[in-house]
Short mmCIF file of C-alpha atoms and ligand atoms in Angstrom, two decimals:
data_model
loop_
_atom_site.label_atom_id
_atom_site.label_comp_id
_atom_site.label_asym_id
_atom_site.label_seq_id
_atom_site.Cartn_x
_atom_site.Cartn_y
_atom_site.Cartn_z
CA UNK A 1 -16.10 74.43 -11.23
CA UNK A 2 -13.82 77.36 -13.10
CA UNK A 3 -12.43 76.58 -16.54
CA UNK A 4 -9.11 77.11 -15.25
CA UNK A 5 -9.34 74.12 -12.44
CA UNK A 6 -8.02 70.94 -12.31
CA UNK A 7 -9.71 67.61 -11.92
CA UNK A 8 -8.19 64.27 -10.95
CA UNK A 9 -9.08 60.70 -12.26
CA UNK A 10 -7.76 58.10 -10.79
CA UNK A 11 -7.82 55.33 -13.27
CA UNK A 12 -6.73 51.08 -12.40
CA UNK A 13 -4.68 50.15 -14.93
CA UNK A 14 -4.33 45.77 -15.20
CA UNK A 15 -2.40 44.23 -17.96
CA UNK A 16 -3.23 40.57 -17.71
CA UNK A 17 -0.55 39.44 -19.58
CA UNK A 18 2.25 41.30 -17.94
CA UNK A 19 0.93 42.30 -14.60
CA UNK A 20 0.66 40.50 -11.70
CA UNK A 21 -2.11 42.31 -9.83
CA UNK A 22 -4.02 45.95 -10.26
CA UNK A 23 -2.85 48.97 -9.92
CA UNK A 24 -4.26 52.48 -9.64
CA UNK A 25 -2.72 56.00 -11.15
CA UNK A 26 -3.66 59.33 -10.60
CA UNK A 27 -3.52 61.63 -13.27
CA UNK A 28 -4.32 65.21 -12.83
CA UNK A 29 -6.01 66.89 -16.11
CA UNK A 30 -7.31 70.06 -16.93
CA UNK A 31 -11.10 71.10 -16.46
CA UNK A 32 -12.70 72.56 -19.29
CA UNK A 33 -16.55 73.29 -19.64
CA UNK A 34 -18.68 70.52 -21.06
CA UNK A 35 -16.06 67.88 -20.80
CA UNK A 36 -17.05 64.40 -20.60
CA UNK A 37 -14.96 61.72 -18.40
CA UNK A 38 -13.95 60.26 -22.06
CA UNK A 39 -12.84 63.20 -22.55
CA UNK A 40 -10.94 63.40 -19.59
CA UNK A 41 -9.48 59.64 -20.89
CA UNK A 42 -8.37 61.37 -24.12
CA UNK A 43 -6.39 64.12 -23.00
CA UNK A 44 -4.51 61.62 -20.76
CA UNK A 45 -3.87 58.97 -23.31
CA UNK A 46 -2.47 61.82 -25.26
CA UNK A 47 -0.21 63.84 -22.74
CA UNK A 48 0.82 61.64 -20.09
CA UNK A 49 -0.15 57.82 -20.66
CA UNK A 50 -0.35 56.42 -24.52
CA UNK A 51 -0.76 53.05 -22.97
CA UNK A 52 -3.75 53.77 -21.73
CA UNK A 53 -6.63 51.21 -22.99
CA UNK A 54 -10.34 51.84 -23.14
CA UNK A 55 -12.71 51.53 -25.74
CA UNK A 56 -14.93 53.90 -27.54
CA UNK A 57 -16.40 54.93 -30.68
CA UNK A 58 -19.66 57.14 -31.50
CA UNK A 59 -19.03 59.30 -28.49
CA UNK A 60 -22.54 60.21 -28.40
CA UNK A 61 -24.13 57.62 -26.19
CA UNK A 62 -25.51 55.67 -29.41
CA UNK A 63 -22.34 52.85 -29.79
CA UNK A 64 -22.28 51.14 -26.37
CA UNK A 65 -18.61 50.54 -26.03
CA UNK A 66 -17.25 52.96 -23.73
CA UNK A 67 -19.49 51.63 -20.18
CA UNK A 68 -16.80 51.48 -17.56
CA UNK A 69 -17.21 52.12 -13.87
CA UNK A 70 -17.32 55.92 -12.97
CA UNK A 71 -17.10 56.53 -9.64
CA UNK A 72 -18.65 53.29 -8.61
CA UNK A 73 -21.83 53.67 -10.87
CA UNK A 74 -21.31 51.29 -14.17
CA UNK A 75 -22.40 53.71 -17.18
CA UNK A 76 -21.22 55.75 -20.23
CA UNK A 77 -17.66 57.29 -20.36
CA UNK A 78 -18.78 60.01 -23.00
CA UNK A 79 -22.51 60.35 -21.86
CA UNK A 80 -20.89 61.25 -18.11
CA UNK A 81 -20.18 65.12 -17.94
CA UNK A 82 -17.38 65.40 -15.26
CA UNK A 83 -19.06 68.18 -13.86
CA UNK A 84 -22.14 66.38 -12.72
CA UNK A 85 -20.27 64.49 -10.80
CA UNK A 86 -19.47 67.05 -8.24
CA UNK A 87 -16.49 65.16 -7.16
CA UNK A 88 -13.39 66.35 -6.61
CA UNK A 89 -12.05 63.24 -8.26
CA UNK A 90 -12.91 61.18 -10.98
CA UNK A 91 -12.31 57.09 -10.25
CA UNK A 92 -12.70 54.94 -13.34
CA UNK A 93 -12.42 51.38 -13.22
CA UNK A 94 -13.62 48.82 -15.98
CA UNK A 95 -17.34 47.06 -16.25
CA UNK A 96 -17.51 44.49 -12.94
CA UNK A 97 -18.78 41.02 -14.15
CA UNK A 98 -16.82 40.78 -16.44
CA UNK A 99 -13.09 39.78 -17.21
CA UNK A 100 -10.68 42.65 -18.32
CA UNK A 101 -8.74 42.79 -21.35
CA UNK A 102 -6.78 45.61 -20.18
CA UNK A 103 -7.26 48.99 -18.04
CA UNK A 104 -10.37 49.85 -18.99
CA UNK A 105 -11.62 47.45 -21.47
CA UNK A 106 -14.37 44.74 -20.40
CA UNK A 107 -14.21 41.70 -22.39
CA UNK A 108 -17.80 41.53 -23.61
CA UNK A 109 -18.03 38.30 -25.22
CA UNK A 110 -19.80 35.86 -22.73
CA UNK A 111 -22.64 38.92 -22.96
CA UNK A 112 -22.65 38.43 -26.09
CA UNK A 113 -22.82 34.85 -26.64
CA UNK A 114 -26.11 34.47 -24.21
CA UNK A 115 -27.62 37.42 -26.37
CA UNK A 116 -27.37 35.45 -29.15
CA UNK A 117 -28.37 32.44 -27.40
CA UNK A 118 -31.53 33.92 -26.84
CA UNK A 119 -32.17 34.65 -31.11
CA UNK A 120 -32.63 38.33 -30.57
CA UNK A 121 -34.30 38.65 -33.84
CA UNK A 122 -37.90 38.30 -35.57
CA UNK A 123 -38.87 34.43 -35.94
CA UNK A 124 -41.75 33.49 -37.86
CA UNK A 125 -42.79 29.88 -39.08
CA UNK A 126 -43.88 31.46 -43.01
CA UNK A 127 -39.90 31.64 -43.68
CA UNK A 128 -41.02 32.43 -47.18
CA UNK A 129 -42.15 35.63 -45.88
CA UNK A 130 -39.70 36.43 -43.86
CA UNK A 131 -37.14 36.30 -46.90
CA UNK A 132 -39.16 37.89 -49.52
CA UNK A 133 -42.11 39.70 -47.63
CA UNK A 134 -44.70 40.57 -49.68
CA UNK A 135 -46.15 43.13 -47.38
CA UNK A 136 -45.80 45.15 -44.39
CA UNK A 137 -46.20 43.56 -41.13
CA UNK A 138 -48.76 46.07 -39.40
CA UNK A 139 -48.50 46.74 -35.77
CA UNK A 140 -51.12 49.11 -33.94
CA UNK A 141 -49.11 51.92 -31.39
CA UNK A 142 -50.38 49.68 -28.39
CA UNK A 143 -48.66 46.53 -29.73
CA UNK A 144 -45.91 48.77 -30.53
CA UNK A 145 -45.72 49.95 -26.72
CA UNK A 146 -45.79 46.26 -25.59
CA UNK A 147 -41.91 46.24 -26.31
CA UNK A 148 -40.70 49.74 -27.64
CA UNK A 149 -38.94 51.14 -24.59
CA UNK A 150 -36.51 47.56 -24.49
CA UNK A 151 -35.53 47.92 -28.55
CA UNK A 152 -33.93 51.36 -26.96
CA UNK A 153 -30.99 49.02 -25.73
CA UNK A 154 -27.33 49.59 -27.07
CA UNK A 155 -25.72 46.70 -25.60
CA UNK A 156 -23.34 48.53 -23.41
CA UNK A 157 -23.36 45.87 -20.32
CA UNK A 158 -23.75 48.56 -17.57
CA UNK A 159 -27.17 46.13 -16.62
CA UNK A 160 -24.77 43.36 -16.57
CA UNK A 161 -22.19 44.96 -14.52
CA UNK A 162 -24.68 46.39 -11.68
CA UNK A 163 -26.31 43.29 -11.41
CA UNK A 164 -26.18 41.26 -8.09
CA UNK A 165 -27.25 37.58 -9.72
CA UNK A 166 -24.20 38.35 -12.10
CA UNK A 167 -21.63 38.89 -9.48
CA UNK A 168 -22.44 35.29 -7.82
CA UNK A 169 -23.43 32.83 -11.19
CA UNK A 170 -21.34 33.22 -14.50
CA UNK A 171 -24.48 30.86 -16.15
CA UNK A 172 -26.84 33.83 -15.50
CA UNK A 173 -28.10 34.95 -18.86
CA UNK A 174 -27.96 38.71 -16.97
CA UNK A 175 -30.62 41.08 -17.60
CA UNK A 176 -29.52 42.67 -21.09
CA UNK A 177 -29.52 39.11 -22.89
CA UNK A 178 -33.41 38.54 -20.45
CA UNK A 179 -34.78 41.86 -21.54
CA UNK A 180 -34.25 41.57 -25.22
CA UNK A 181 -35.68 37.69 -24.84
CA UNK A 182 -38.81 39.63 -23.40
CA UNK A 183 -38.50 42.30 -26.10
CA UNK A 184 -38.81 39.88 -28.99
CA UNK A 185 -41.16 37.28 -27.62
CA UNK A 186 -43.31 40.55 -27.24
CA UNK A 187 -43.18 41.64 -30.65
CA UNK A 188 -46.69 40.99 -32.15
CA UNK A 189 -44.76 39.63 -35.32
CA UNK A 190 -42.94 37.25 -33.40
CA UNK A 191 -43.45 33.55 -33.05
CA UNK A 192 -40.57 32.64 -30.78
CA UNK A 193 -41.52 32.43 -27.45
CA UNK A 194 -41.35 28.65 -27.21
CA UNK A 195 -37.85 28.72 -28.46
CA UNK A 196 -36.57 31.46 -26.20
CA UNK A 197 -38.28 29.75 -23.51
CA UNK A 198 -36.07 27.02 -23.85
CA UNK A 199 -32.78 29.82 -23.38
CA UNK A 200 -34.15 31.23 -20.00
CA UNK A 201 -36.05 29.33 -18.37
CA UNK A 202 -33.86 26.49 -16.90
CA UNK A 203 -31.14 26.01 -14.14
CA UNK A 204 -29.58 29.95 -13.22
CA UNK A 205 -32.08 31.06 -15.73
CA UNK A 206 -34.58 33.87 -15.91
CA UNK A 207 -36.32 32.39 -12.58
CA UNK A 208 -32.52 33.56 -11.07
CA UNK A 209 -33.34 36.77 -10.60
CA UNK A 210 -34.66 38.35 -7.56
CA UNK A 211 -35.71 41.68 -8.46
CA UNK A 212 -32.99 43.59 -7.48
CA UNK A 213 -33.22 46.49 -9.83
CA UNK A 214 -30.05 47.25 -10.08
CA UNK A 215 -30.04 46.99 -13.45
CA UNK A 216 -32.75 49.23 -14.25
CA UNK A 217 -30.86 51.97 -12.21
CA UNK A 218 -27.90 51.32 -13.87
CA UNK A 219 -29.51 51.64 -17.56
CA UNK A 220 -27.78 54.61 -19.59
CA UNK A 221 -30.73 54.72 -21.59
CA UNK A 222 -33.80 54.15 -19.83
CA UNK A 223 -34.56 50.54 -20.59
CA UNK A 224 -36.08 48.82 -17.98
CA UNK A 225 -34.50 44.97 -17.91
CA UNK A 226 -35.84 44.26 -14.21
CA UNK A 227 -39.47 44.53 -15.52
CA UNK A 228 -38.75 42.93 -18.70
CA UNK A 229 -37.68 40.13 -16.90
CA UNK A 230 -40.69 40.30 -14.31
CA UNK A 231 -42.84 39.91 -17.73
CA UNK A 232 -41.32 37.02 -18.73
CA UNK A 233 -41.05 35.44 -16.05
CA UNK A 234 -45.13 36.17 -15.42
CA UNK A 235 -45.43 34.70 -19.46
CA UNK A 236 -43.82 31.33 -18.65
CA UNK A 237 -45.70 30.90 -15.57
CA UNK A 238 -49.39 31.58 -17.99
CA UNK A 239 -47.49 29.12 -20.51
CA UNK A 240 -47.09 26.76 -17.90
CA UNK A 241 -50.39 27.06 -16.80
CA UNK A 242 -52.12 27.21 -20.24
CA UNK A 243 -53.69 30.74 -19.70
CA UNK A 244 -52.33 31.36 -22.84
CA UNK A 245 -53.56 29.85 -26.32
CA UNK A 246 -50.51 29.45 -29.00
CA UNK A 247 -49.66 33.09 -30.11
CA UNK A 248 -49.91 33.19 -33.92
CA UNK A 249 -47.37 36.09 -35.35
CA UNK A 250 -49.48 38.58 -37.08
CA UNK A 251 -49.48 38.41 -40.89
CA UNK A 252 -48.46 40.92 -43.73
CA UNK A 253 -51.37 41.95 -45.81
CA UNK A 254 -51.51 45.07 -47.66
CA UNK A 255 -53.74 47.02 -46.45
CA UNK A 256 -55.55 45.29 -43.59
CA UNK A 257 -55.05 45.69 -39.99
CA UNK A 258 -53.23 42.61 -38.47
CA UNK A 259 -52.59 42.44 -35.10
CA UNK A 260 -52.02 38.64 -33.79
CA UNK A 261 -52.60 39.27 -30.25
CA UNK A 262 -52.64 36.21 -27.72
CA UNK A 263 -55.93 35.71 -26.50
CA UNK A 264 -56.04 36.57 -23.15
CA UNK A 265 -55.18 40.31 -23.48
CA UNK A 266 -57.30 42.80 -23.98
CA UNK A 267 -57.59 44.37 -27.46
CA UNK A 268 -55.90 47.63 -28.42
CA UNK A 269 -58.33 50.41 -29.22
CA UNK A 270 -59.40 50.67 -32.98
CA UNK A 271 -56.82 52.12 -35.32
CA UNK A 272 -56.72 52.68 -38.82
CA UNK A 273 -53.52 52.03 -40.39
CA UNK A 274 -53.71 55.10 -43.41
S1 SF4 B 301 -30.40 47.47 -20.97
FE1 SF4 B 301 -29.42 49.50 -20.73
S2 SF4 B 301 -27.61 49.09 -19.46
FE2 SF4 B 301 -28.29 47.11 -20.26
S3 SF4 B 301 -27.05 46.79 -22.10
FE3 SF4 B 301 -29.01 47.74 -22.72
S4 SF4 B 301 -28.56 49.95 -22.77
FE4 SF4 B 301 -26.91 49.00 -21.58
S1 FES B 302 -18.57 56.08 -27.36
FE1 FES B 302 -20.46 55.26 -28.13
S2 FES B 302 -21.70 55.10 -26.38
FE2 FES B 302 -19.92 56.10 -25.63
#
């Protein structure tokens, strides 16, 4: 694509307040090298439609708040380069599962309320050393590995949006909320499984999902929900079935290797924390 082409997005605008249904407007915009779709959304918003809404921030793929639908895959507006789509036009169209604000902008709250329904966050029963540690809580790289690749989530709902379960049950948790239950309950410092169980595994709960992988494909930044959610669904079934003794969180000594592993699982290879 020259420098001196132009590309087309075709964007629905929706005003729920004031609009009665969808609509969708072309725009054409000038091509320039490296341009991202959100940058595509900028030069529109500021030479042919101020009224345009979308939402945004880091511009950098760290923030999360620009997924929106881009040509028909749900991801990042400013991680997209408009030249790797190798489409003559650009068709942008806010997050699916979820209710729009306006034009572009997904209301994100019911994501987030099930996220924090599922206490994404360390829980430990020695509170006292959760609020004034008085060590580090040591983790060898394997236990680190158990959940590393799920902490890379930025909460942008493009999981949410691809998924299938979503589309058909509101009460889904969705996979972003069920990985980062998985992500935690993993955590060798973590003593929370039990309580998370009781967030996902009930009525259009974790057991709701049938492996579609959608999400996974849809990830921006190479999380994996749809086998976070395999793995806890394969921990409540050992908890069910007792195959696993009562995980103790690992402690914080100084100086000595902690691990608190459930039985069960095979031990990490020595490692010497220096
Ligand atoms: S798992 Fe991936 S797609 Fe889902 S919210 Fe996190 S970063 Fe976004
Ligand atoms: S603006 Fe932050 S992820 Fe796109």
């Amino acid at each position: 694509m020259s420098e001196s082409k132009t590309i087309h997005f075709r964007i629905r605008k929706f005003n729920p307040e004031t609009d009665p249904a969808p609509s969708w407007k072309t725009f054409a915009v000038p091509f320039a090298k490296g341009m991202t779709v959100l940058d595509g959304l900028h030069w529109i918003k500021r030479n042919q439609d101020t009224g345009l809404a979308f939402r945004y921030s880091c511009r950098m793929g760290v923030c999360g708040s620009c997924g929106m639908l881009i040509n028909g895959r749900p991801t990042l507006a400013c991680n997209t380069q408009v030249a790797a789509l190798k489409a003559a036009m650009v068709v942008v169209a806010p997050l699916p599962n979820f209710h729009t604000v306006r034009d572009l902008v997904p209301d994100l709250t019911p994501m987030f309320e099930k996220h924090q329904a599922i206490r994404p966050f360390i829980l430990r029963e020695d509170k006292g050393e959760m609020d004034a540690p008085t060590a580090e809580f040591y983790q060898t790289p394997h236990e680190l590995e158990e959940y590393l690749q799920f902490s890379f989530c930025i909460r942008c709902g493009a999981c949410m949006a691809a998924c299938p379960t979503m589309a058909t049950d509101r009460d889904y948790p969705g996979p972003m909320p069920l990985a980062q239950a998985y992500r935690y309950s993993a955590d060798s410092r973590d003593g929370g499984f039990a309580e998370r169980a009781k967030a996902v595994d009930r009525k259009s709960g974790v057991f709701s999902c049938h492996f579609g992988s959608e999400c996974s494909a849809a990830c921006p930044k190479g999380v994996d929900p749809a086998k976070a959610i395999q793995l806890m669904k394969r921990r409540l079934v050992f908890d069910y079935l007792r195959l696993f003794k009562a995980k103790k969180p690992c402690g914080g000594v100084h100086g000595q290797r902690t691990t608190g592993r459930r039985e069960g699982i095979p031990e990490a290879p020595e490692y010497t924390i220096k």
